Amino acid sequence: MKISIIGGTGYVGLITGLGLAVHGHDVICMDGDLKKLNKLEESLPGLLKEATDRDKVVFTNNIKTAVRESDLIMIAVGTPESQNGDTDLSQLILALELVACYMNNYKTIVIKSTVPVGTCAMARMIIKDNLNHPMIPFDVVSNPEFLREGNAVRDFLKPDRIVVGVDTPKSEVVMKELYRSFDAPMIITDTKSSEMVKYACNAYLATRISFINEIAEISEKVNADIHAILQGMKLDKRIGSHYLNPGPGFGGPCLAKDLKSLICFAGKANASLPLLKAVLERNGLQVKSITDYVMNELKDESNKKIAVLGLSFKAGTSDTRNSPAVHLLEKLADTKITIHVYDPVVKSLKEPLKSRVVFSESIEDTIRDSDCLIIMTEWPEFKNLDLKTIYNMMKTHLIVDTRNIFAPDKAHNLGFQYKGIGIADSIDKNISVPLKNII
Ligand SMILES: NC(=O)c1ccc[n+]([C@@H]2O[C@H](COP(=O)([O-])OP(=O)(O)OC[C@H]3O[C@@H](n4cnc5c(N)ncnc54)[C@H](O)[C@@H]3O)[C@@H](O)[C@H]2O)c1
């Protein structure tokens, strides 16, 4: 099938384009910004090589060619958060107007971007209003994307399921053909339900994270052991283990944005969603309570150095959008504290943070002579750090481990003041039963 991806060098658009090319389709990745292509060799070498070796993908910034030369047009442009938490659909609207104006015969237009319920219906109107030839037939289809950053290629090529929202039998046939060689169940529904699946999934995942952060808070206050609690919960098959680690809260480009968008369009439909509003509120408390703790323990701001390890919103990606680490730095930036940062892949931040923090060359340089070490991202190299070496390098021995990567007992025994998430300063050993004896 001949396919164009509008937004084809974006995070989702590129992986979608290359993934479909590897599955044998002829793909045009169209994007207004082709500069990102220079970095492609580094970020997706395997997938890119396979797609280009088989001559199955081309890149262009010419939307007219992309539209005219394809049967199916997939739109994967950004749908960022607007000032009031609503979804800014301006990139999508512009893309739809341009696609409509260059359409010369029947096209299936697939919306891959995450969009509020009802957007496919709106897209139909936009296309109709902008067609150069009013009689050209078309269908609009919803096909949300569920890939996770850090695992995106695998998630796209081997998805748990493919969700498709169609309103005509013809577009259903086209979508079945598009994904014919994928080994995954396909859920075919109407466009509104399909749009809603994406929001329901992200709202649920965010809820799990806020839920466990709340359990962590109470565990800490009553001296219960969060590690034991997690194992006790995760082995329950009804609960499972994903998205159930206490930490600095959810970040990244999607969870908070999609939750806010859901709350906004639910409000317009007279649904107040008190639970999901609380999930968002709880998330905001995480970085605030970490910052308050650090400031309280350091007491005096002058001549203090903080070492922050990890800037990306999670391990496995260089994405700092809505990263808890960035939110922490924004709060610390207003103090007199010297802040040294290190991340294995993030080597710069946007202003004003860029000139407020010191980017260290190594983990050691970051930690040396610091008064407080804060772990913000769970990169494997941080997990393997030797606590004794860290102890010898620091001036004052305070560790704030927001990812619970170190063993609290080991840190305490070495003389650290150790603060994890959901871990009390001292757990009552008389009542704690070693977990290996339980399982
Ligand atoms: N990033 C993720 O992990 C993820 C996962 C699932 C779903 N999503 C959703 O997918 C969508 C895209 O997200 P992303 O992270 O890939 O965004 P992105 O910003 O990385 O990519 C969007 C791309 O669209 C291009 N673009 C914008 N307007 C255009 C136009 N008129 N013509 C051509 N190109 C245009 C931009 O240049 C950019 O390259 C969003 O709706 C997002 O919520 C993202």
Short mmCIF file of C-alpha atoms and ligand atoms in Angstrom, two decimals:
data_model
loop_
_atom_site.label_atom_id
_atom_site.label_comp_id
_atom_site.label_asym_id
_atom_site.label_seq_id
_atom_site.Cartn_x
_atom_site.Cartn_y
_atom_site.Cartn_z
CA MET A 1 0.00 0.00 0.00
CA LYS A 2 1.23 3.54 -0.72
CA ILE A 3 1.25 5.52 2.52
CA SER A 4 2.20 9.06 3.51
CA ILE A 5 2.93 10.02 7.08
CA ILE A 6 2.35 13.71 7.82
CA GLY A 7 4.64 14.52 10.75
CA GLY A 8 6.91 11.81 9.40
CA THR A 9 10.10 12.81 11.22
CA GLY A 10 8.37 13.27 14.59
CA TYR A 11 8.78 10.68 17.33
CA VAL A 12 5.63 8.71 16.48
CA GLY A 13 5.55 9.53 12.76
CA LEU A 14 9.06 8.30 12.08
CA ILE A 15 8.72 4.99 13.90
CA THR A 16 5.33 4.46 12.28
CA GLY A 17 6.72 5.24 8.83
CA LEU A 18 9.77 3.02 9.18
CA GLY A 19 7.75 0.27 10.85
CA LEU A 20 5.17 0.20 8.04
CA ALA A 21 8.00 0.25 5.47
CA VAL A 22 9.61 -2.77 7.13
CA HIS A 23 6.21 -4.46 6.85
CA GLY A 24 6.39 -4.01 3.07
CA HIS A 25 4.42 -0.80 2.45
CA ASP A 26 5.77 2.05 0.31
CA VAL A 27 6.08 4.98 2.70
CA ILE A 28 6.61 8.70 2.23
CA CYS A 29 7.60 10.39 5.50
CA MET A 30 6.51 14.01 5.01
CA ASP A 31 7.45 16.64 7.56
CA GLY A 32 7.89 20.40 7.70
CA ASP A 33 11.08 19.79 9.69
CA LEU A 34 13.57 17.55 7.89
CA LYS A 35 16.54 18.72 10.01
CA LYS A 36 15.88 15.85 12.41
CA LEU A 37 16.91 13.46 9.63
CA ASN A 38 20.57 14.20 10.36
CA LYS A 39 20.18 12.51 13.73
CA LEU A 40 18.35 9.49 12.37
CA GLU A 41 21.41 7.35 11.84
CA GLU A 42 22.10 7.60 15.58
CA SER A 43 18.60 7.11 16.90
CA LEU A 44 17.14 4.34 14.74
CA PRO A 45 20.02 2.73 12.84
CA GLY A 46 18.57 -0.79 12.48
CA LEU A 47 15.05 0.11 11.45
CA LEU A 48 16.19 2.93 9.15
CA LYS A 49 18.74 0.71 7.39
CA GLU A 50 16.21 -2.07 6.84
CA ALA A 51 13.59 0.33 5.44
CA THR A 52 16.02 2.21 3.18
CA ASP A 53 17.88 -0.92 2.00
CA ARG A 54 14.56 -2.29 0.80
CA ASP A 55 13.84 1.05 -0.91
CA LYS A 56 10.57 1.31 0.96
CA VAL A 57 10.82 4.80 2.48
CA VAL A 58 11.47 8.31 1.19
CA PHE A 59 11.50 11.61 3.06
CA THR A 60 10.08 14.89 1.79
CA ASN A 61 8.82 18.26 2.93
CA ASN A 62 6.48 18.48 -0.06
CA ILE A 63 2.95 17.77 1.14
CA LYS A 64 1.42 17.94 -2.34
CA THR A 65 3.56 15.05 -3.61
CA ALA A 66 2.97 13.12 -0.39
CA VAL A 67 -0.82 13.42 -0.72
CA ARG A 68 -1.05 12.75 -4.46
CA GLU A 69 1.23 9.71 -4.42
CA SER A 70 -0.45 7.80 -1.61
CA ASP A 71 -3.69 5.90 -0.99
CA LEU A 72 -3.56 6.25 2.77
CA ILE A 73 -2.48 9.39 4.61
CA MET A 74 -1.59 9.03 8.26
CA ILE A 75 -1.40 12.17 10.37
CA ALA A 76 1.01 12.04 13.34
CA VAL A 77 1.55 15.73 14.05
CA GLY A 78 1.89 17.10 17.58
CA THR A 79 -1.21 17.77 19.68
CA PRO A 80 0.34 19.72 22.56
CA GLU A 81 -1.33 21.12 25.62
CA SER A 82 -2.70 24.64 25.31
CA GLN A 83 -2.62 27.24 28.10
CA ASN A 84 -5.82 25.99 29.76
CA GLY A 85 -4.95 22.27 29.57
CA ASP A 86 -7.10 21.78 26.48
CA THR A 87 -5.55 20.17 23.36
CA ASP A 88 -4.00 22.53 20.83
CA LEU A 89 -5.21 21.09 17.53
CA SER A 90 -3.66 23.77 15.32
CA GLN A 91 -0.99 21.45 13.78
CA LEU A 92 -3.67 18.87 13.00
CA ILE A 93 -6.10 21.40 11.51
CA LEU A 94 -3.42 22.85 9.25
CA ALA A 95 -2.35 19.37 8.14
CA LEU A 96 -5.97 18.43 7.34
CA GLU A 97 -6.54 21.63 5.36
CA LEU A 98 -3.42 21.02 3.27
CA VAL A 99 -4.18 17.34 2.72
CA ALA A 100 -7.73 18.21 1.58
CA CYS A 101 -6.55 20.84 -0.80
CA TYR A 102 -4.17 18.44 -2.65
CA MET A 103 -6.42 15.36 -2.72
CA ASN A 104 -7.00 14.11 -6.28
CA ASN A 105 -8.81 10.79 -5.67
CA TYR A 106 -10.16 8.57 -2.84
CA LYS A 107 -7.96 8.65 0.27
CA THR A 108 -8.16 7.04 3.68
CA ILE A 109 -7.07 9.65 6.20
CA VAL A 110 -5.88 8.09 9.43
CA ILE A 111 -5.46 10.14 12.60
CA LYS A 112 -2.61 8.66 14.60
CA SER A 113 -2.08 11.70 16.86
CA THR A 114 -3.78 11.58 20.26
CA VAL A 115 -6.90 13.70 19.85
CA PRO A 116 -10.01 14.47 21.94
CA VAL A 117 -13.11 12.39 21.34
CA GLY A 118 -15.01 13.83 18.37
CA THR A 119 -11.91 15.02 16.47
CA CYS A 120 -12.40 12.53 13.61
CA ALA A 121 -15.89 13.96 13.07
CA MET A 122 -14.40 17.47 13.08
CA ALA A 123 -11.66 16.32 10.66
CA ARG A 124 -14.32 15.13 8.23
CA MET A 125 -15.85 18.63 8.18
CA ILE A 126 -12.46 20.33 7.74
CA ILE A 127 -11.56 18.11 4.80
CA LYS A 128 -14.97 18.59 3.18
CA ASP A 129 -14.66 22.37 3.49
CA ASN A 130 -11.17 22.43 1.96
CA LEU A 131 -11.49 19.97 -0.93
CA ASN A 132 -10.51 21.45 -4.28
CA HIS A 133 -12.91 19.08 -6.00
CA PRO A 134 -15.98 18.67 -3.78
CA MET A 135 -16.90 15.23 -5.12
CA ILE A 136 -13.64 13.48 -4.12
CA PRO A 137 -14.53 10.63 -1.76
CA PHE A 138 -12.56 10.02 1.46
CA ASP A 139 -12.79 8.33 4.86
CA VAL A 140 -11.42 9.47 8.21
CA VAL A 141 -10.15 6.75 10.55
CA SER A 142 -8.91 6.84 14.15
CA ASN A 143 -5.84 4.72 14.92
CA PRO A 144 -4.25 5.81 18.22
CA GLU A 145 -0.64 4.93 18.99
CA PHE A 146 0.38 3.23 22.25
CA LEU A 147 4.17 3.02 21.88
CA ARG A 148 6.30 3.92 24.90
CA GLU A 149 9.44 6.02 24.61
CA GLY A 150 12.48 3.88 25.35
CA ASN A 151 10.70 0.83 23.89
CA ALA A 152 9.09 2.45 20.88
CA VAL A 153 10.35 0.28 18.00
CA ARG A 154 9.42 -2.94 19.73
CA ASP A 155 6.05 -1.54 20.80
CA PHE A 156 5.24 -0.48 17.24
CA LEU A 157 6.39 -3.69 15.54
CA LYS A 158 4.94 -6.02 18.15
CA PRO A 159 1.97 -4.16 19.64
CA ASP A 160 -0.27 -5.69 22.32
CA ARG A 161 -3.22 -4.69 20.12
CA ILE A 162 -4.12 -2.39 17.26
CA VAL A 163 -7.10 -0.10 17.83
CA VAL A 164 -8.96 1.21 14.82
CA GLY A 165 -12.05 3.42 14.67
CA VAL A 166 -13.93 3.38 11.36
CA ASP A 167 -17.28 4.63 10.13
CA THR A 168 -17.46 2.86 6.76
CA PRO A 169 -16.93 -0.75 5.58
CA LYS A 170 -14.48 0.49 2.93
CA SER A 171 -12.11 2.06 5.48
CA GLU A 172 -12.34 -1.08 7.63
CA VAL A 173 -11.07 -3.15 4.69
CA VAL A 174 -8.23 -0.66 4.09
CA MET A 175 -7.14 -0.74 7.76
CA LYS A 176 -7.19 -4.56 7.86
CA GLU A 177 -4.98 -4.57 4.78
CA LEU A 178 -2.62 -1.98 6.33
CA TYR A 179 -1.97 -4.16 9.39
CA ARG A 180 -2.39 -7.56 7.66
CA SER A 181 1.16 -8.73 8.44
CA PHE A 182 1.14 -7.58 12.09
CA ASP A 183 0.76 -10.34 14.66
CA ALA A 184 -1.61 -8.55 17.05
CA PRO A 185 -5.31 -8.54 17.84
CA MET A 186 -7.18 -5.74 16.09
CA ILE A 187 -10.00 -3.98 17.87
CA ILE A 188 -12.30 -2.38 15.33
CA THR A 189 -14.83 0.10 16.63
CA ASP A 190 -16.32 3.51 15.82
CA THR A 191 -14.06 6.58 15.71
CA LYS A 192 -15.19 8.07 19.06
CA SER A 193 -14.62 4.86 21.02
CA SER A 194 -11.23 4.42 19.39
CA GLU A 195 -10.21 7.98 20.32
CA MET A 196 -11.37 7.29 23.87
CA VAL A 197 -9.33 4.08 24.23
CA LYS A 198 -6.11 6.10 24.13
CA TYR A 199 -7.26 8.47 26.88
CA ALA A 200 -8.63 5.63 29.01
CA CYS A 201 -5.28 3.80 28.83
CA ASN A 202 -3.16 6.82 29.71
CA ALA A 203 -5.53 7.95 32.48
CA TYR A 204 -5.43 4.46 33.98
CA LEU A 205 -1.61 4.27 33.86
CA ALA A 206 -1.34 7.73 35.45
CA THR A 207 -3.81 6.64 38.14
CA ARG A 208 -1.66 3.64 39.05
CA ILE A 209 1.39 5.87 39.47
CA SER A 210 -0.43 8.42 41.61
CA PHE A 211 -2.05 5.61 43.59
CA ILE A 212 1.25 3.97 44.49
CA ASN A 213 2.79 7.35 45.34
CA GLU A 214 -0.03 7.87 47.80
CA ILE A 215 0.52 4.40 49.31
CA ALA A 216 4.24 5.26 49.52
CA GLU A 217 3.47 8.43 51.46
CA ILE A 218 1.37 6.66 54.07
CA SER A 219 3.83 3.74 54.26
CA GLU A 220 6.61 6.16 55.08
CA LYS A 221 4.55 7.77 57.83
CA VAL A 222 3.57 4.48 59.52
CA ASN A 223 7.00 2.85 59.09
CA ALA A 224 5.80 0.20 56.62
CA ASP A 225 8.22 -1.18 54.02
CA ILE A 226 7.24 -0.13 50.48
CA HIS A 227 9.44 -2.82 48.90
CA ALA A 228 7.54 -5.56 50.74
CA ILE A 229 4.23 -3.87 49.96
CA LEU A 230 5.08 -3.73 46.26
CA GLN A 231 6.00 -7.39 46.10
CA GLY A 232 2.85 -8.29 47.99
CA MET A 233 0.79 -6.30 45.50
CA LYS A 234 2.57 -7.16 42.27
CA LEU A 235 2.29 -10.92 42.75
CA ASP A 236 -1.49 -10.52 42.78
CA LYS A 237 -2.41 -11.39 39.19
CA ARG A 238 -5.36 -9.01 39.31
CA ILE A 239 -2.93 -6.14 39.91
CA GLY A 240 0.26 -7.01 38.00
CA SER A 241 3.54 -5.14 38.15
CA HIS A 242 3.56 -2.38 35.54
CA TYR A 243 3.35 1.32 36.36
CA LEU A 244 3.42 0.56 40.07
CA ASN A 245 6.72 2.01 41.24
CA PRO A 246 6.71 4.97 43.61
CA GLY A 247 8.86 7.84 42.42
CA PRO A 248 8.97 11.50 41.48
CA GLY A 249 5.66 11.27 39.61
CA PHE A 250 4.77 10.72 35.97
CA GLY A 251 6.37 12.90 33.31
CA GLY A 252 7.02 12.84 29.59
CA PRO A 253 5.08 14.20 26.67
CA CYS A 254 1.89 12.18 27.10
CA LEU A 255 0.48 11.16 30.49
CA ALA A 256 -0.11 14.58 32.08
CA LYS A 257 -1.02 16.20 28.75
CA ASP A 258 -3.56 13.52 27.90
CA LEU A 259 -5.03 13.53 31.39
CA LYS A 260 -5.52 17.31 31.25
CA SER A 261 -7.03 17.03 27.79
CA LEU A 262 -9.44 14.32 28.99
CA ILE A 263 -10.48 16.44 31.98
CA CYS A 264 -11.04 19.41 29.63
CA PHE A 265 -13.20 17.66 27.05
CA ALA A 266 -15.05 15.76 29.79
CA GLY A 267 -15.87 19.15 31.35
CA LYS A 268 -17.39 20.27 28.06
CA ALA A 269 -19.52 17.11 28.13
CA ASN A 270 -20.62 17.85 31.73
CA ALA A 271 -18.55 15.04 33.32
CA SER A 272 -16.52 16.32 36.26
CA LEU A 273 -14.01 13.40 36.69
CA PRO A 274 -13.06 14.01 40.37
CA LEU A 275 -10.85 10.91 40.52
CA LEU A 276 -8.73 11.90 37.52
CA LYS A 277 -8.37 15.49 38.74
CA ALA A 278 -7.00 14.06 42.01
CA VAL A 279 -4.53 11.87 40.05
CA LEU A 280 -3.10 15.00 38.49
CA GLU A 281 -3.04 16.90 41.77
CA ARG A 282 -1.28 14.01 43.53
CA ASN A 283 1.35 13.96 40.79
CA GLY A 284 2.15 17.62 41.33
CA LEU A 285 2.82 16.95 45.02
CA GLN A 286 5.70 14.54 44.35
CA VAL A 287 8.35 17.00 43.12
CA LYS A 288 7.14 19.61 45.59
CA SER A 289 7.59 17.29 48.57
CA ILE A 290 11.05 16.18 47.32
CA THR A 291 12.14 19.83 46.97
CA ASP A 292 10.71 20.75 50.38
CA TYR A 293 12.55 17.84 51.98
CA VAL A 294 15.89 18.79 50.39
CA MET A 295 15.57 22.47 51.32
CA ASN A 296 14.58 21.60 54.85
CA GLU A 297 17.52 19.22 55.34
CA LEU A 298 20.11 21.57 53.83
CA LYS A 299 18.86 24.34 56.14
CA ASP A 300 21.19 27.03 54.85
CA GLU A 301 21.39 27.62 51.06
CA SER A 302 24.76 29.36 50.92
CA ASN A 303 27.85 27.41 49.84
CA LYS A 304 25.79 24.31 49.19
CA LYS A 305 26.18 21.99 46.22
CA ILE A 306 23.48 19.61 45.02
CA ALA A 307 24.24 16.80 42.58
CA VAL A 308 21.33 15.69 40.40
CA LEU A 309 21.68 12.41 38.51
CA GLY A 310 19.20 11.97 35.66
CA LEU A 311 17.33 14.54 33.58
CA SER A 312 15.18 12.55 31.16
CA PHE A 313 11.66 11.72 32.33
CA LYS A 314 12.56 8.04 32.46
CA ALA A 315 15.48 5.78 31.58
CA GLY A 316 15.91 4.78 27.94
CA THR A 317 15.00 8.15 26.40
CA SER A 318 16.57 11.60 26.03
CA ASP A 319 13.14 13.24 26.30
CA THR A 320 13.00 15.90 29.03
CA ARG A 321 9.47 17.10 28.18
CA ASN A 322 7.57 17.45 31.46
CA SER A 323 10.38 15.58 33.23
CA PRO A 324 10.18 15.52 37.05
CA ALA A 325 13.94 16.28 37.06
CA VAL A 326 13.35 19.47 35.09
CA HIS A 327 10.51 20.47 37.43
CA LEU A 328 12.84 19.88 40.40
CA LEU A 329 15.56 22.04 38.82
CA GLU A 330 13.03 24.79 38.13
CA LYS A 331 12.19 24.87 41.83
CA LEU A 332 15.84 24.72 42.97
CA ALA A 333 16.81 27.42 40.44
CA ASP A 334 15.30 30.09 42.69
CA THR A 335 17.75 29.26 45.50
CA LYS A 336 21.44 30.14 45.97
CA ILE A 337 22.46 26.48 45.76
CA THR A 338 25.03 25.39 43.17
CA ILE A 339 23.47 22.63 41.06
CA HIS A 340 25.55 20.07 39.16
CA VAL A 341 23.72 17.71 36.82
CA TYR A 342 24.57 14.56 34.89
CA ASP A 343 22.56 12.39 32.51
CA PRO A 344 24.03 9.74 30.19
CA VAL A 345 22.11 11.07 27.17
CA VAL A 346 20.76 14.55 27.99
CA LYS A 347 23.64 16.98 27.55
CA SER A 348 21.79 20.29 27.48
CA LEU A 349 18.64 21.96 28.75
CA LYS A 350 16.64 24.90 27.50
CA GLU A 351 17.22 28.37 28.96
CA PRO A 352 16.89 29.63 31.64
CA LEU A 353 17.87 26.32 33.26
CA LYS A 354 20.79 25.83 30.87
CA SER A 355 22.77 28.69 32.37
CA ARG A 356 21.62 27.98 35.94
CA VAL A 357 23.02 24.45 36.23
CA VAL A 358 26.50 23.01 35.68
CA PHE A 359 26.65 20.05 33.28
CA SER A 360 29.34 17.74 34.63
CA GLU A 361 31.38 15.48 32.38
CA SER A 362 31.07 12.47 34.64
CA ILE A 363 29.05 11.08 37.53
CA GLU A 364 32.10 11.53 39.77
CA ASP A 365 32.49 15.23 38.91
CA THR A 366 28.82 15.73 39.63
CA ILE A 367 28.93 14.10 43.04
CA ARG A 368 32.33 15.37 44.24
CA ASP A 369 32.05 17.72 47.29
CA SER A 370 28.27 17.80 47.13
CA ASP A 371 25.99 18.21 50.13
CA CYS A 372 23.10 16.29 48.65
CA LEU A 373 22.77 13.68 45.90
CA ILE A 374 19.37 13.42 44.21
CA ILE A 375 18.62 10.47 41.90
CA MET A 376 15.90 11.54 39.45
CA THR A 377 16.09 8.95 36.64
CA GLU A 378 16.55 5.18 37.00
CA TRP A 379 19.43 4.80 34.48
CA PRO A 380 21.22 1.44 34.92
CA GLU A 381 24.61 3.13 35.43
CA PHE A 382 23.26 4.88 38.52
CA LYS A 383 22.00 1.60 39.97
CA ASN A 384 25.51 0.16 39.74
CA LEU A 385 27.19 3.00 41.64
CA ASP A 386 29.23 2.00 44.67
CA LEU A 387 27.76 3.70 47.75
CA LYS A 388 31.06 3.61 49.62
CA THR A 389 32.81 5.52 46.82
CA ILE A 390 29.97 8.02 46.76
CA TYR A 391 30.28 8.46 50.53
CA ASN A 392 33.96 9.28 50.25
CA MET A 393 33.33 11.86 47.54
CA MET A 394 30.49 13.80 49.17
CA LYS A 395 30.90 16.63 51.66
CA THR A 396 27.64 16.01 53.49
CA HIS A 397 26.04 12.59 53.25
CA LEU A 398 22.47 13.13 52.19
CA ILE A 399 20.96 10.96 49.43
CA VAL A 400 17.47 11.57 48.06
CA ASP A 401 16.72 8.52 45.97
CA THR A 402 13.45 9.24 44.15
CA ARG A 403 13.70 5.96 42.20
CA ASN A 404 14.51 3.71 45.16
CA ILE A 405 17.56 2.31 43.36
CA PHE A 406 19.79 1.92 46.45
CA ALA A 407 19.36 -0.44 49.41
CA PRO A 408 18.29 1.75 52.36
CA ASP A 409 19.98 -0.48 54.98
CA LYS A 410 23.30 -0.36 53.12
CA ALA A 411 23.10 3.43 52.83
CA HIS A 412 22.24 3.82 56.54
CA ASN A 413 25.05 1.46 57.58
CA LEU A 414 27.59 3.50 55.63
CA GLY A 415 26.47 6.63 57.49
CA PHE A 416 24.25 8.26 54.85
CA GLN A 417 21.09 10.11 55.66
CA TYR A 418 19.01 8.24 53.08
CA LYS A 419 15.59 9.26 51.83
CA GLY A 420 13.72 6.98 49.42
CA ILE A 421 10.09 7.21 48.31
CA GLY A 422 7.86 5.33 50.73
CA ILE A 423 10.82 4.33 52.88
CA ALA A 424 10.77 5.41 56.50
CA ASP A 425 14.02 6.56 58.12
CA SER A 426 14.05 3.33 60.12
CA ILE A 427 11.86 0.29 59.61
CA ASP A 428 10.91 -1.65 62.72
CA LYS A 429 12.96 -4.82 62.20
CA ASN A 430 10.98 -6.71 64.84
CA ILE A 431 7.89 -6.80 62.71
CA SER A 432 9.42 -7.01 59.24
CA VAL A 433 9.58 -10.58 57.90
CA PRO A 434 12.22 -11.19 55.20
CA LEU A 435 10.36 -11.41 51.95
CA LYS A 436 12.18 -14.54 50.79
CA ASN A 437 10.50 -16.35 53.68
CA ILE A 438 7.06 -15.31 52.53
CA ILE A 439 7.24 -16.17 48.82
N1 LIG B 1 5.85 10.58 21.94
C1 LIG B 1 5.16 9.52 22.36
O1 LIG B 1 5.66 8.69 23.11
C2 LIG B 1 3.73 9.32 21.89
C3 LIG B 1 3.12 8.07 22.11
C4 LIG B 1 1.82 7.88 21.66
C5 LIG B 1 1.13 8.91 21.05
N2 LIG B 1 1.73 10.13 20.89
C6 LIG B 1 0.97 11.19 20.20
O2 LIG B 1 1.45 11.24 18.86
C7 LIG B 1 1.40 12.59 18.37
C8 LIG B 1 2.77 13.04 17.89
O3 LIG B 1 3.64 13.04 19.01
P1 LIG B 1 5.23 13.12 18.83
O4 LIG B 1 5.82 12.90 20.17
O5 LIG B 1 5.63 12.24 17.70
O6 LIG B 1 5.38 14.66 18.39
P2 LIG B 1 6.64 15.33 17.68
O7 LIG B 1 6.59 16.76 18.04
O8 LIG B 1 7.88 14.53 17.94
O9 LIG B 1 6.32 15.18 16.11
C9 LIG B 1 5.35 15.92 15.43
C10 LIG B 1 5.89 16.21 14.04
O10 LIG B 1 4.87 16.81 13.24
C11 LIG B 1 5.49 17.73 12.36
N3 LIG B 1 4.46 18.62 11.84
C12 LIG B 1 3.65 19.47 12.51
N4 LIG B 1 2.80 20.09 11.68
C13 LIG B 1 3.07 19.62 10.42
C14 LIG B 1 2.53 19.87 9.13
N5 LIG B 1 1.51 20.71 8.94
N6 LIG B 1 3.07 19.21 8.08
C15 LIG B 1 4.07 18.33 8.26
N7 LIG B 1 4.62 18.06 9.45
C16 LIG B 1 4.13 18.69 10.53
C17 LIG B 1 6.54 18.40 13.22
O11 LIG B 1 7.56 19.02 12.45
C18 LIG B 1 7.07 17.20 14.02
O12 LIG B 1 8.18 16.60 13.38
C19 LIG B 1 0.84 13.42 19.52
O13 LIG B 1 -0.56 13.52 19.38
C20 LIG B 1 1.17 12.59 20.74
O14 LIG B 1 0.31 12.84 21.82
C21 LIG B 1 3.02 10.35 21.27
#
